[in-house]
């Protein structure tokens, strides 16, 4: 009977994690299937292994290998990796049954609460990350930072140069920057004829943005 209550607690926890926390924020429906499938699969297998003569460590090791393969088969953000392992954790807590219902439910609630809090859109909402392709080959980091700040209209906190193409005159940079909140409308600082990225980097993107650096 205790295992039934633990399984029910796990289903409630994973439902909250998927449908109340993850999907409203990130809207990736395909990952809901992955999170739910992994959670229920781990729950079922660990419950079966606990009640059988099979070695529990072997079963968990197999799931670890499958998890690595799964993580390598799809492009996931670091926050989605956290959701993935939270789903695994909830399944293990519900399937192992090492603790009583109350402490197990408390641990499940802790996992869901920590993920929900750490992934809150209100936490560090001004900090952004963007992969940019600049129209120009920049070897001077100071000049590169100034150009990126002009294009993004924010304060650059870190610039990581990924590629400098001297032949095609382009620079690929991974930029960590902070939006500047002002009361009056900001003038467009981009040179004439170039594309401004202000407004295009306030949400998740799927690829690099090409911007003109100006002459």
Tab-separated table of C-alpha atoms in Angstrom:
chain	number	residue	atom	x	y	z
A	1	UNK	CA	0.000	0.000	0.000
A	2	UNK	CA	2.884	2.357	0.795
A	3	UNK	CA	4.337	1.855	-2.705
A	4	UNK	CA	0.979	2.830	-4.189
A	5	UNK	CA	0.948	6.100	-2.251
A	6	UNK	CA	4.557	6.782	-3.254
A	7	UNK	CA	3.708	6.222	-6.904
A	8	UNK	CA	0.740	8.581	-6.577
A	9	UNK	CA	2.957	11.217	-4.952
A	10	UNK	CA	5.449	10.842	-7.797
A	11	UNK	CA	2.741	11.288	-10.434
A	12	UNK	CA	1.491	14.418	-8.708
A	13	UNK	CA	5.019	15.828	-8.446
A	14	UNK	CA	5.962	15.131	-12.067
A	15	UNK	CA	2.643	16.549	-13.270
A	16	UNK	CA	3.282	19.781	-11.383
A	17	UNK	CA	6.840	19.941	-12.709
A	18	UNK	CA	5.796	19.381	-16.327
A	19	UNK	CA	2.414	21.073	-16.680
A	20	UNK	CA	2.585	23.825	-14.042
A	21	UNK	CA	6.262	24.794	-14.254
A	22	UNK	CA	8.032	23.656	-17.438
A	23	UNK	CA	5.458	23.879	-20.238
A	24	UNK	CA	3.988	27.312	-19.401
A	25	UNK	CA	7.511	28.755	-19.447
A	26	UNK	CA	9.206	26.958	-22.359
A	27	UNK	CA	6.423	25.483	-24.565
A	28	UNK	CA	8.388	22.475	-25.842
A	29	UNK	CA	5.698	19.825	-26.089
A	30	UNK	CA	8.042	17.058	-27.226
A	31	UNK	CA	10.015	17.285	-24.005
A	32	UNK	CA	6.892	16.699	-21.939
A	33	UNK	CA	6.794	13.176	-23.366
A	34	UNK	CA	10.480	12.702	-22.503
A	35	UNK	CA	10.119	13.941	-18.928
A	36	UNK	CA	6.964	11.936	-18.240
A	37	UNK	CA	8.280	8.815	-19.956
A	38	UNK	CA	11.575	8.868	-18.074
A	39	UNK	CA	9.865	9.509	-14.766
A	40	UNK	CA	7.270	6.749	-15.082
A	41	UNK	CA	9.833	4.358	-16.555
A	42	UNK	CA	12.254	4.868	-13.667
A	43	UNK	CA	9.396	4.559	-11.199
A	44	UNK	CA	8.228	1.263	-12.693
A	45	UNK	CA	11.657	-0.325	-13.011
A	46	UNK	CA	12.907	0.694	-9.556
A	47	UNK	CA	9.688	-0.545	-7.970
A	48	UNK	CA	10.078	-3.882	-9.757
A	49	UNK	CA	13.759	-4.188	-8.853
A	50	UNK	CA	13.146	-3.422	-5.194
A	51	UNK	CA	10.574	-6.219	-4.957
A	52	UNK	CA	12.716	-8.752	-6.859
A	53	UNK	CA	16.090	-10.436	-6.461
A	54	UNK	CA	17.719	-8.351	-9.189
A	55	UNK	CA	20.544	-6.031	-8.265
A	56	UNK	CA	19.227	-2.516	-7.902
A	57	UNK	CA	22.591	-0.999	-8.773
A	58	UNK	CA	22.560	-2.799	-12.123
A	59	UNK	CA	19.144	-1.441	-12.965
A	60	UNK	CA	20.078	2.111	-12.038
A	61	UNK	CA	23.316	1.799	-14.011
A	62	UNK	CA	21.356	0.794	-17.109
A	63	UNK	CA	19.098	3.791	-16.702
A	64	UNK	CA	22.160	5.998	-16.364
A	65	UNK	CA	23.494	4.755	-19.703
A	66	UNK	CA	20.104	5.250	-21.361
A	67	UNK	CA	19.899	8.758	-19.931
A	68	UNK	CA	23.271	9.706	-21.423
A	69	UNK	CA	22.216	8.372	-24.826
A	70	UNK	CA	18.964	10.280	-24.619
A	71	UNK	CA	20.685	13.520	-23.649
A	72	UNK	CA	23.027	13.190	-26.642
A	73	UNK	CA	20.202	12.558	-29.107
A	74	UNK	CA	18.482	15.948	-28.826
A	75	UNK	CA	19.631	19.501	-28.347
A	76	UNK	CA	18.806	20.515	-24.783
A	77	UNK	CA	19.451	23.692	-22.879
A	78	UNK	CA	21.077	23.490	-19.489
A	79	UNK	CA	17.768	24.297	-17.814
A	80	UNK	CA	16.136	21.410	-19.673
A	81	UNK	CA	18.883	19.063	-18.487
A	82	UNK	CA	17.932	20.121	-14.961
A	83	UNK	CA	14.284	19.245	-15.655
A	84	UNK	CA	15.384	15.926	-17.122
A	85	UNK	CA	17.327	14.904	-14.017
A	86	UNK	CA	14.579	16.216	-11.758
A	87	UNK	CA	12.235	13.805	-13.525
A	88	UNK	CA	14.723	10.989	-12.891
A	89	UNK	CA	15.038	11.993	-9.245
A	90	UNK	CA	11.291	12.001	-8.681
A	91	UNK	CA	10.992	8.559	-10.246
A	92	UNK	CA	13.763	7.175	-8.058
A	93	UNK	CA	12.279	8.650	-4.897
A	94	UNK	CA	8.901	7.142	-5.684
A	95	UNK	CA	10.226	3.768	-6.813
A	96	UNK	CA	12.872	3.016	-4.203
A	97	UNK	CA	10.557	3.475	-1.228
A	98	UNK	CA	13.530	3.800	1.124
A	99	UNK	CA	11.697	6.386	3.237
A	100	UNK	CA	8.206	6.770	4.571
A	101	UNK	CA	5.555	8.620	2.610
A	102	UNK	CA	5.876	11.943	4.447
A	103	UNK	CA	9.665	12.488	4.039
A	104	UNK	CA	9.532	11.192	0.462
A	105	UNK	CA	6.743	13.620	-0.422
A	106	UNK	CA	8.711	16.409	1.246
A	107	UNK	CA	11.799	15.623	-0.843
A	108	UNK	CA	9.685	15.544	-4.008
A	109	UNK	CA	8.175	18.907	-3.142
A	110	UNK	CA	11.673	20.263	-2.505
A	111	UNK	CA	12.882	19.132	-5.954
A	112	UNK	CA	9.893	20.726	-7.704
A	113	UNK	CA	10.175	23.944	-5.662
A	114	UNK	CA	13.908	24.362	-6.312
A	115	UNK	CA	13.519	23.861	-10.075
A	116	UNK	CA	10.528	26.214	-10.183
A	117	UNK	CA	12.412	28.892	-8.258
A	118	UNK	CA	15.724	28.577	-10.092
A	119	UNK	CA	14.016	28.685	-13.509
A	120	UNK	CA	11.761	31.603	-12.644
A	121	UNK	CA	11.604	34.169	-15.472
A	122	UNK	CA	11.733	36.918	-12.844
A	123	UNK	CA	15.135	35.771	-11.636
A	124	UNK	CA	17.888	37.743	-13.393
A	125	UNK	CA	15.365	38.807	-16.039
A	126	UNK	CA	17.676	41.535	-17.371
A	127	UNK	CA	20.560	39.141	-18.063
A	128	UNK	CA	20.588	37.800	-21.614
A	129	UNK	CA	22.743	35.462	-23.705
A	130	UNK	CA	23.035	35.582	-27.480
A	131	UNK	CA	25.189	34.116	-30.234
A	132	UNK	CA	26.007	36.861	-32.747
A	133	UNK	CA	27.637	36.903	-36.172
A	134	UNK	CA	29.225	40.326	-36.650
A	135	UNK	CA	29.931	41.872	-40.038
A	136	UNK	CA	33.624	42.454	-39.395
A	137	UNK	CA	36.711	40.634	-38.132
A	138	UNK	CA	37.583	41.966	-34.677
A	139	UNK	CA	40.804	41.000	-32.920
A	140	UNK	CA	40.678	43.810	-30.368
A	141	UNK	CA	38.445	42.798	-27.444
A	142	UNK	CA	37.808	46.382	-26.343
A	143	UNK	CA	36.609	47.410	-29.798
A	144	UNK	CA	34.582	44.201	-30.084
A	145	UNK	CA	32.839	44.899	-26.780
A	146	UNK	CA	32.009	48.466	-27.847
A	147	UNK	CA	30.552	47.269	-31.162
A	148	UNK	CA	28.438	44.598	-29.483
A	149	UNK	CA	27.117	47.047	-26.888
A	150	UNK	CA	26.155	49.460	-29.665
A	151	UNK	CA	24.318	46.752	-31.575
A	152	UNK	CA	22.492	45.294	-28.563
A	153	UNK	CA	21.877	48.540	-26.728
A	154	UNK	CA	22.859	47.029	-23.389
A	155	UNK	CA	25.767	46.460	-21.033
A	156	UNK	CA	28.014	43.581	-22.106
A	157	UNK	CA	29.228	41.522	-19.153
A	158	UNK	CA	31.173	38.858	-21.065
A	159	UNK	CA	32.212	38.235	-24.674
A	160	UNK	CA	33.535	34.868	-25.813
A	161	UNK	CA	34.948	34.865	-29.344
A	162	UNK	CA	34.117	31.577	-31.032
A	163	UNK	CA	35.397	32.267	-34.533
A	164	UNK	CA	37.189	35.049	-36.432
A	165	UNK	CA	37.019	34.706	-40.211
A	166	UNK	CA	39.588	37.043	-41.771
A	167	UNK	CA	38.689	35.900	-45.286
A	168	UNK	CA	34.944	36.584	-45.111
A	169	UNK	CA	35.416	39.409	-42.579
A	170	UNK	CA	33.083	38.047	-39.883
A	171	UNK	CA	33.288	37.349	-36.158
A	172	UNK	CA	31.159	34.858	-34.218
A	173	UNK	CA	30.775	35.753	-30.548
A	174	UNK	CA	28.861	34.367	-27.597
A	175	UNK	CA	27.658	37.429	-25.686
A	176	UNK	CA	26.366	37.708	-22.131
A	177	UNK	CA	24.736	41.097	-21.676
A	178	UNK	CA	22.310	43.023	-19.504
A	179	UNK	CA	19.399	45.075	-20.722
A	180	UNK	CA	19.340	48.693	-19.617
A	181	UNK	CA	15.926	49.764	-18.350
A	182	UNK	CA	15.199	53.435	-19.104
A	183	UNK	CA	12.005	55.440	-18.874
A	184	UNK	CA	12.303	57.308	-22.181
A	185	UNK	CA	12.586	55.583	-25.592
A	186	UNK	CA	16.189	54.854	-26.535
A	187	UNK	CA	17.513	56.124	-29.839
A	188	UNK	CA	18.612	53.517	-32.338
A	189	UNK	CA	22.412	53.415	-32.038
A	190	UNK	CA	22.894	51.128	-35.042
A	191	UNK	CA	24.583	52.711	-38.057
A	192	UNK	CA	22.428	53.458	-41.084
A	193	UNK	CA	21.806	50.429	-43.231
A	194	UNK	CA	22.576	47.900	-40.487
A	195	UNK	CA	20.260	45.588	-38.613
A	196	UNK	CA	19.522	46.359	-34.961
A	197	UNK	CA	19.077	43.360	-32.672
A	198	UNK	CA	17.327	45.311	-29.918
A	199	UNK	CA	14.079	43.524	-29.162
A	200	UNK	CA	15.101	40.308	-30.920
A	201	UNK	CA	17.167	38.959	-28.048
A	202	UNK	CA	14.757	39.303	-25.151
A	203	UNK	CA	13.629	35.702	-25.504
A	204	UNK	CA	15.072	32.304	-26.427
A	205	UNK	CA	16.543	31.983	-29.914
A	206	UNK	CA	17.375	28.955	-31.991
A	207	UNK	CA	20.473	30.198	-33.787
A	208	UNK	CA	22.957	33.016	-34.252
A	209	UNK	CA	21.858	36.482	-35.294
A	210	UNK	CA	23.828	38.286	-37.982
A	211	UNK	CA	24.278	41.980	-37.368
A	212	UNK	CA	26.084	44.703	-39.220
A	213	UNK	CA	28.892	46.427	-37.404
A	214	UNK	CA	29.028	49.479	-39.588
A	215	UNK	CA	31.942	50.949	-41.442
